[in-house]
Each structure stands twice: as C-alpha cells, then as structure tokens.
XYZ file of C-alpha atoms in Angstrom:
427
model
C 102.896 83.135 111.667
C 106.387 84.082 110.335
C 106.600 87.928 109.663
C 107.488 87.436 105.724
C 104.124 85.073 105.608
C 102.020 88.143 107.740
C 103.645 90.405 105.441
C 103.080 88.844 102.441
C 99.095 88.950 103.435
C 99.237 91.996 104.453
C 100.557 93.345 101.221
C 98.516 91.335 99.255
C 95.340 93.354 100.658
C 97.192 96.562 100.011
C 97.340 95.649 96.412
C 93.959 94.399 96.435
C 93.325 97.542 97.168
C 95.490 99.743 94.854
C 93.919 97.341 92.496
C 90.720 98.440 93.536
C 91.424 101.890 92.873
C 92.333 100.217 88.412
C 89.167 98.875 88.632
C 86.585 100.446 89.769
C 86.444 102.862 86.736
C 86.429 99.647 84.120
C 83.518 97.974 86.286
C 81.805 101.508 86.752
C 82.696 102.805 83.093
C 83.955 99.639 80.724
C 87.113 100.030 79.140
C 87.002 102.939 77.114
C 88.206 106.835 76.134
C 87.315 107.527 79.763
C 89.521 105.021 81.265
C 92.253 105.508 78.803
C 92.293 109.169 80.101
C 92.809 108.059 83.988
C 95.286 105.726 83.554
C 97.357 108.099 81.581
C 96.893 110.785 84.116
C 99.215 108.346 86.627
C 101.479 108.471 84.382
C 103.768 112.088 85.586
C 102.844 111.410 89.243
C 104.208 108.013 89.375
C 107.587 109.294 87.647
C 107.564 112.017 90.248
C 107.527 109.489 92.927
C 109.770 106.801 91.155
C 112.480 109.887 90.476
C 112.001 111.492 93.964
C 110.144 109.908 96.571
C 110.851 106.188 96.035
C 114.960 106.505 95.314
C 114.718 108.684 98.650
C 113.258 105.984 100.495
C 116.192 103.199 99.451
C 118.769 105.415 100.189
C 117.633 106.788 103.426
C 116.360 103.290 105.302
C 120.200 102.219 104.886
C 121.086 105.284 106.020
C 118.626 105.288 109.009
C 118.914 101.677 109.955
C 122.486 102.436 111.584
C 120.865 105.594 113.403
C 119.277 105.803 116.984
C 117.932 108.402 119.145
C 117.351 111.791 118.630
C 119.977 111.319 115.587
C 117.476 109.493 114.036
C 114.446 111.407 114.361
C 116.652 114.595 113.007
C 117.565 112.712 109.597
C 114.107 111.779 109.684
C 112.452 114.891 110.022
C 115.078 116.699 107.940
C 114.551 114.633 104.795
C 110.706 114.920 105.032
C 111.084 118.464 105.949
C 112.930 118.592 102.277
C 110.193 116.281 100.599
C 107.819 118.493 101.589
C 109.395 121.068 100.215
C 110.448 119.532 96.496
C 106.793 117.985 96.455
C 105.170 121.657 96.252
C 108.181 123.093 93.686
C 108.034 120.237 91.237
C 104.482 118.925 91.583
C 103.128 122.922 91.222
C 105.699 123.116 88.410
C 104.422 120.385 86.369
C 100.329 121.250 87.256
C 100.805 125.214 85.676
C 102.674 123.426 82.550
C 100.285 120.669 82.717
C 98.249 122.095 79.437
C 102.086 122.270 77.602
C 102.708 118.157 78.310
C 99.773 116.402 77.935
C 99.220 116.449 74.600
C 103.082 114.765 74.545
C 102.558 112.380 76.540
C 98.941 110.943 74.570
C 99.507 112.475 70.833
C 96.967 109.702 69.786
C 93.730 110.777 72.396
C 91.311 113.172 70.364
C 90.323 116.757 72.058
C 87.605 116.131 74.428
C 89.715 112.900 75.811
C 93.028 115.112 76.233
C 90.590 117.554 78.166
C 89.807 115.199 80.354
C 93.013 113.407 81.100
C 94.297 117.289 81.866
C 91.247 117.576 84.769
C 92.693 113.797 86.151
C 96.484 115.286 85.858
C 95.968 118.116 88.075
C 94.240 115.786 90.793
C 96.647 113.582 90.805
C 99.808 116.075 91.200
C 97.911 117.498 94.328
C 97.897 113.168 95.558
C 101.416 112.719 94.109
C 102.505 115.648 96.588
C 101.617 114.030 99.881
C 103.096 110.657 98.429
C 106.052 112.386 98.063
C 106.248 113.065 101.395
C 105.116 109.505 102.145
C 108.250 107.972 101.440
C 110.307 109.896 103.984
C 107.233 108.027 107.010
C 107.741 104.618 104.933
C 111.941 104.588 104.876
C 111.655 105.876 108.959
C 109.024 103.131 109.343
C 110.960 100.346 107.598
C 113.873 101.197 109.325
C 112.609 100.672 112.567
C 111.183 97.039 111.567
C 107.501 98.793 111.231
C 106.612 96.575 108.092
C 103.546 95.589 109.524
C 102.638 99.461 110.395
C 102.874 100.064 106.733
C 101.251 97.637 105.279
C 98.294 97.868 107.833
C 98.050 101.722 107.649
C 98.030 101.165 103.704
C 95.503 98.990 103.500
C 92.883 101.565 105.807
C 93.756 104.213 103.698
C 93.155 102.854 101.162
C 89.817 100.979 101.934
C 88.659 104.676 102.957
C 89.830 105.962 99.986
C 87.687 103.452 97.910
C 84.444 103.905 99.836
C 84.557 107.601 98.697
C 85.028 106.557 95.600
C 82.586 104.059 95.280
C 79.559 106.543 96.618
C 81.080 109.644 94.062
C 81.606 107.651 91.287
C 77.892 107.671 90.300
C 78.054 111.465 90.297
C 81.415 112.326 89.867
C 82.551 109.800 86.982
C 86.472 109.285 86.991
C 87.061 112.404 89.006
C 86.027 110.886 91.947
C 88.808 107.885 91.659
C 91.410 110.602 91.387
C 90.227 112.708 94.566
C 89.630 109.359 96.386
C 93.664 108.826 95.300
C 94.489 112.058 96.968
C 92.311 111.469 99.784
C 94.292 108.113 100.204
C 97.946 109.418 100.558
C 96.912 112.304 102.692
C 95.763 109.646 105.618
C 98.661 107.565 104.818
C 101.166 110.832 105.673
C 98.991 111.359 108.852
C 99.094 107.636 109.945
C 103.091 107.071 109.904
C 104.336 110.793 111.178
C 104.915 109.195 114.122
C 107.960 107.046 112.574
C 109.992 109.897 112.223
C 110.402 110.352 116.334
C 109.768 113.576 118.231
C 109.396 116.361 115.705
C 113.117 117.882 115.574
C 115.132 120.944 113.480
C 116.071 120.886 110.157
C 119.858 120.082 110.704
C 121.334 118.891 107.195
C 124.741 118.273 108.682
C 123.803 116.130 111.219
C 121.243 114.176 109.020
C 124.065 113.256 107.139
C 122.742 115.363 104.302
C 125.567 115.754 102.016
C 126.605 112.156 101.775
C 122.792 111.072 101.029
C 122.609 113.620 98.353
C 126.154 112.408 97.376
C 124.218 108.992 96.843
C 121.206 110.364 95.288
C 122.424 113.090 92.633
C 123.304 110.394 90.145
C 120.449 107.979 91.130
C 117.918 110.814 90.368
C 119.893 111.971 87.761
C 119.359 108.719 85.567
C 116.001 108.004 87.205
C 114.844 111.778 85.741
C 115.669 109.841 82.147
C 115.148 106.146 82.652
C 111.434 106.213 84.936
C 110.050 107.813 81.704
C 109.909 103.945 80.280
C 105.826 103.818 81.143
C 105.582 107.091 79.415
C 107.091 105.651 76.181
C 104.659 102.569 76.577
C 101.474 104.827 77.004
C 102.681 107.077 73.924
C 102.731 104.002 71.759
C 99.664 102.721 73.358
C 97.678 105.621 73.039
C 97.477 104.896 68.918
C 95.925 101.504 69.673
C 92.093 101.615 69.429
C 90.040 102.976 72.058
C 89.968 100.840 75.506
C 93.626 98.922 74.322
C 95.126 101.086 76.211
C 93.470 100.042 79.512
C 93.819 96.674 78.635
C 97.464 96.970 79.113
C 96.807 98.918 82.107
C 95.395 96.444 83.408
C 98.272 93.306 82.666
C 101.158 96.225 83.947
C 99.240 96.830 87.024
C 98.270 93.154 88.053
C 102.708 92.637 87.715
C 103.477 95.872 89.475
C 101.082 94.618 92.154
C 102.478 90.947 92.284
C 105.979 92.406 92.265
C 104.868 94.781 94.927
C 103.933 91.659 97.357
C 107.191 90.219 96.936
C 108.623 93.472 97.827
C 107.360 94.287 100.914
C 107.130 90.874 101.976
C 110.768 89.401 100.704
C 112.880 92.059 99.652
C 112.479 95.367 101.914
C 112.584 93.211 105.215
C 116.117 92.353 104.428
C 117.338 95.901 103.385
C 118.539 96.827 106.928
C 120.510 93.245 107.561
C 122.113 94.108 104.124
C 123.260 96.925 105.419
C 124.636 96.184 108.365
C 126.490 93.251 106.960
C 128.267 95.773 104.065
C 128.746 98.161 106.960
C 130.672 95.235 108.981
C 132.179 94.138 105.275
C 130.571 90.952 105.811
C 130.483 90.549 101.846
C 130.169 86.560 102.318
C 126.971 86.687 104.259
C 125.990 90.017 102.261
C 126.580 88.035 99.032
C 124.634 84.638 100.423
C 121.354 86.552 101.489
C 121.078 88.499 97.934
C 121.671 84.920 96.612
C 119.252 83.045 98.363
C 116.211 85.692 98.329
C 116.852 85.814 94.376
C 116.335 82.173 93.933
C 112.996 82.581 96.506
C 111.319 85.541 94.025
C 112.484 84.014 90.964
C 110.909 80.669 91.747
C 107.851 82.363 93.288
C 107.012 84.181 89.656
C 108.063 81.428 87.436
C 105.416 79.649 88.803
C 102.685 82.248 89.181
C 103.454 82.564 85.595
C 103.123 79.128 84.786
C 99.912 78.733 86.956
C 98.110 81.762 84.690
C 99.244 80.585 81.607
C 97.860 77.226 82.238
C 94.295 78.282 84.298
C 94.348 81.969 83.756
C 92.261 82.186 80.631
C 88.758 79.945 82.018
C 89.159 82.091 85.585
C 89.576 85.216 83.819
C 86.451 84.471 81.677
C 84.561 83.481 84.630
C 85.736 86.969 86.959
C 85.917 89.519 84.120
C 82.584 88.483 81.798
C 80.836 91.293 83.844
C 82.889 93.791 82.884
C 84.859 92.912 79.634
C 83.661 90.971 76.269
C 85.355 87.684 75.107
C 87.250 89.410 72.731
C 88.674 92.050 75.482
C 89.011 88.980 78.001
C 91.417 87.334 75.600
C 93.217 90.395 74.808
C 94.148 90.917 78.692
C 95.273 87.387 78.601
C 97.403 87.861 76.106
C 99.161 90.864 77.433
C 99.417 88.582 80.985
C 101.610 85.806 78.930
C 103.528 88.326 77.307
C 104.502 90.305 80.184
C 106.287 87.005 81.946
C 109.842 88.993 81.860
C 108.111 92.074 83.986
C 107.436 89.991 86.612
C 110.361 87.777 86.578
C 112.858 90.587 85.238
C 110.917 92.880 88.013
C 111.318 90.694 91.523
C 114.647 89.657 90.673
C 115.729 93.592 89.904
C 114.085 94.816 93.130
C 116.493 92.214 94.711
C 119.539 92.922 93.081
C 118.830 96.646 93.451
C 118.297 96.937 97.284
C 121.741 95.022 97.102
C 123.721 98.007 95.713
C 122.081 101.059 97.925
C 122.589 98.497 100.905
C 126.504 99.103 100.483
C 125.837 103.176 98.815
C 126.461 102.391 94.759
C 123.328 104.353 93.658
C 125.719 105.095 89.969
C 125.456 101.407 88.877
C 121.747 100.469 88.993
C 121.619 104.395 87.028
C 123.813 103.293 84.281
C 121.998 99.938 83.957
C 118.852 101.777 83.922
C 119.594 104.496 81.342
C 121.266 102.314 78.928
C 118.219 99.727 79.292
C 116.015 102.179 78.649
C 117.755 103.458 75.862
C 117.616 100.488 74.044
C 114.236 99.347 75.275
C 112.804 102.457 73.437
C 113.588 101.044 70.200
C 112.713 97.680 70.850
C 109.400 98.767 71.902
C 108.415 100.969 68.820
C 109.347 97.852 67.115
C 107.273 95.409 68.963
C 103.996 97.866 68.928
C 104.987 98.103 64.799
C 104.680 94.260 64.729
C 102.089 93.122 67.080
C 100.573 96.232 68.832
C 100.030 96.443 72.473
C 100.956 92.336 72.572
C 103.824 92.975 70.996
C 104.671 95.880 73.210
C 104.284 93.720 76.298
C 106.919 91.136 74.744
C 109.130 94.200 74.099
C 108.824 95.342 77.773
C 109.492 91.931 78.992
C 112.441 91.368 77.038
C 113.867 94.904 78.616
C 113.022 94.034 81.751
C 114.821 90.612 82.123
C 117.834 92.655 80.282
C 118.061 94.928 82.883
C 118.129 92.310 85.940
C 121.041 89.934 83.955
C 122.953 93.256 83.966
C 122.462 93.942 87.540
C 123.486 90.715 88.480
C 126.780 89.984 86.337
C 127.548 94.102 87.811
C 126.671 93.289 90.958
C 128.622 89.375 91.589
C 131.312 91.783 90.502
C 130.876 94.582 92.855
C 130.870 91.929 95.660
C 133.714 90.144 94.545
C 135.842 93.062 94.612
C 134.867 94.058 98.174
C 135.941 90.537 99.268
C 139.043 90.942 97.861
C 139.900 94.289 99.770
C 139.010 93.119 103.028
C 140.843 89.946 102.422
C 144.370 92.008 101.306
C 145.682 93.872 104.130
C 146.543 97.006 103.185
C 150.069 98.479 102.697
C-alpha cells in the first residue's frame, strides 16, 4: 500500500480516537452545561499549542530536514529544552491567572458552569504543557520521514486514554475526560522522544536558533492574535441556549478531524521535499508540487461535503438517535452544512501555508491571519446575530475561504518573484 493511503488510514484511526474524547461526554451526559464547560476548557490550551507548539513544528521540520547526525540531534534537543521551559512558564502563568480570564471566555455561563469550566481548564493546562513538548518530537519524526510512527503512537496513547476515561467517567464525570487527555499527551511524548536522537547539550548557535527565532517571532506574535479565533466563536456561542455550544463544537471537531487526516496523509509528507526544492531554487518543481496537492485536497473536501449534504441527515439520525433528539440532530446537520468553507478553506490553507514555510516565509501567512481574524470578528458577530450558531458557522466558512484565497494569490506572487531571480543573473 502506498504511503499516503497508509497514512490516511492511520490518521483516520487517530482522529477517530481524538473524536472519541469529544463524543464520550456527550454519550454519557448528553449535550448541556457540563459538556459546554468541557469544550470551552479546551480552548486556551489549544490556543497555546497553536501559537507556540504548532508554529515551531512548521518552522523546525524544514530546518531539520536538511540536517543529519549530531547536528540533527543537537538542533532537535535544543528546541525540545526550549519548548519544555516555555511550556512550564506559559501554562503555569495561565493556571495561576485562570480565575481572571475564564469568565471572559464564557461570559454567557452561569456561576456553577463557570466553576466547572475553571476546574477543567486547570487540568487541561497540565496536558497542554506536555503537548507543547510533543511538538518538538513531531518535528523530528517528520524530518526523519517517520510519519507512520507518529500516527501509530498517537493511536496507542489515545486508546489508553480513552480506556481510562471510560472506566472513570461514572465516578468522576467530565473530569475523567480531562485527566485522560493529560495521560494521552504524556504517553505520546514518551513514545516519540527517541526521534530526537541521542541526548545532546543545549547549543543555541549550532542548532540554528537565531535563524529559527527570526522566523518564529512574527509567526507567534501574529498567531497570538489571530489564533484566538475559536475564543471569539465560543464567547458568542456561550450566549446560545445550553447545549448549542456543544453542537457547534462537535461540528467544528468533525471538520477539524477531516482536515487533520488530509494534513497528515497528504500535506505533512510534502514538507521535507518542498524545503529541499526551495533550497535548490527549483521553483518550477516547487510550484507544481503545491498545485497538484492543492487540487487533490480541494477535490476531497468538495466531494466529502456533497456526500454530507446528500446523505448526512439520515445517517446521523441512525447513528446519533440514542444520544441526541431529532431537533439536536437537525441542528448539528445544519451546522455541518454551514461549515463547508471550513473544510475546503482549511485544507487549502494548510497546503499554501506549508508552501510559505518551506522557504522560510512566516511573515506573509501571519499578516493574512491577522487581517482575516480582524475582519472575521465583525463577520462572526453579524452571523450570530442573524442566525445563531448556524449563522456563526456560515460566517466562519466565509472567513476560512477568504484567508485561503489570499494565501493562494500571495504565494503565487512570491514564487513567481523567486523564479525570476533565478532566471536573471546577478550583476
């Protein structure tokens, strides 16, 4: 079986396990205040990972792809040490300050739901610290082309966590899910630490730290702003009737899972090759690779949405009738249809962003994200005022598609400019 097919199968299993963590509290408790609290508690830890961890993976993977031997291990371990220190500092500060900011994230919650959210947030921040370190091991494994290993270890760690959650749910409720997510993150780090290579001392200069930091600084500064996008959505959805925030989250998680499957099977494997094409200044090859992958992922996204529109409602009624009433199923289907642009724009944006990162351009994607997020706040507020969580979903779709279009136009411009510099000899 070809690697993309294997990775797609493994990523599907991995994301199914991840979705299990989202669906288990709904199965056990139904949609309501406790599940709303659980889903909101995921937000800030996810923001921390998106701003620091995920951006480092995108920058570090192309850099490691051109290193070998001791230099590879030195770079990987240096950034692992740095991420560990940042994880303790950032998540520790958020843990201490949680009573202040939790009420800002969910202003529509009542006092008891806010108290539960605070408990869950503090548990999730422990897992967030471990997950930040996981980003360094992922980057090392991707650079070594160990894509299958990343997926299989994720599945194993997730299954152990789900089993623990299932056993503890009757006595500990949603707290069991939160602690099982911490366990999952710890196990994933343990399984993937060997990808870093032999233990090395911290060596910032030898690891190319200054160059990486130069790329990361604008990326993280912008991401700190525009990656707060889910928080805006949860703030608005917290004013919806109890349970509707959970339904919106389930719809977004479904698209997020599909995007991750495509990313891990079809997009991440092209990062090392794109980085080498950019280093060799083979821009025609670079552009062709991005173009082919973009067409493929868009075809998959559109095909999946058409299937959802045609057959999604009866399938959901058959599968979810035990846990959701007909009105909740109808609302979930409407949200999924309205989030069409999240699927197409999400996978397209991933391909194009990887293209920028492959030649070290982190500024352009950050600018697009900042502008898109700013416009999206107004768009989402208007969407929620117009149509509740379905209107919010429509506005989110428009935002994703707009960002993807901007990335496409700017990447084409940049690559064309790079190609002209190669063709025109210097003075």
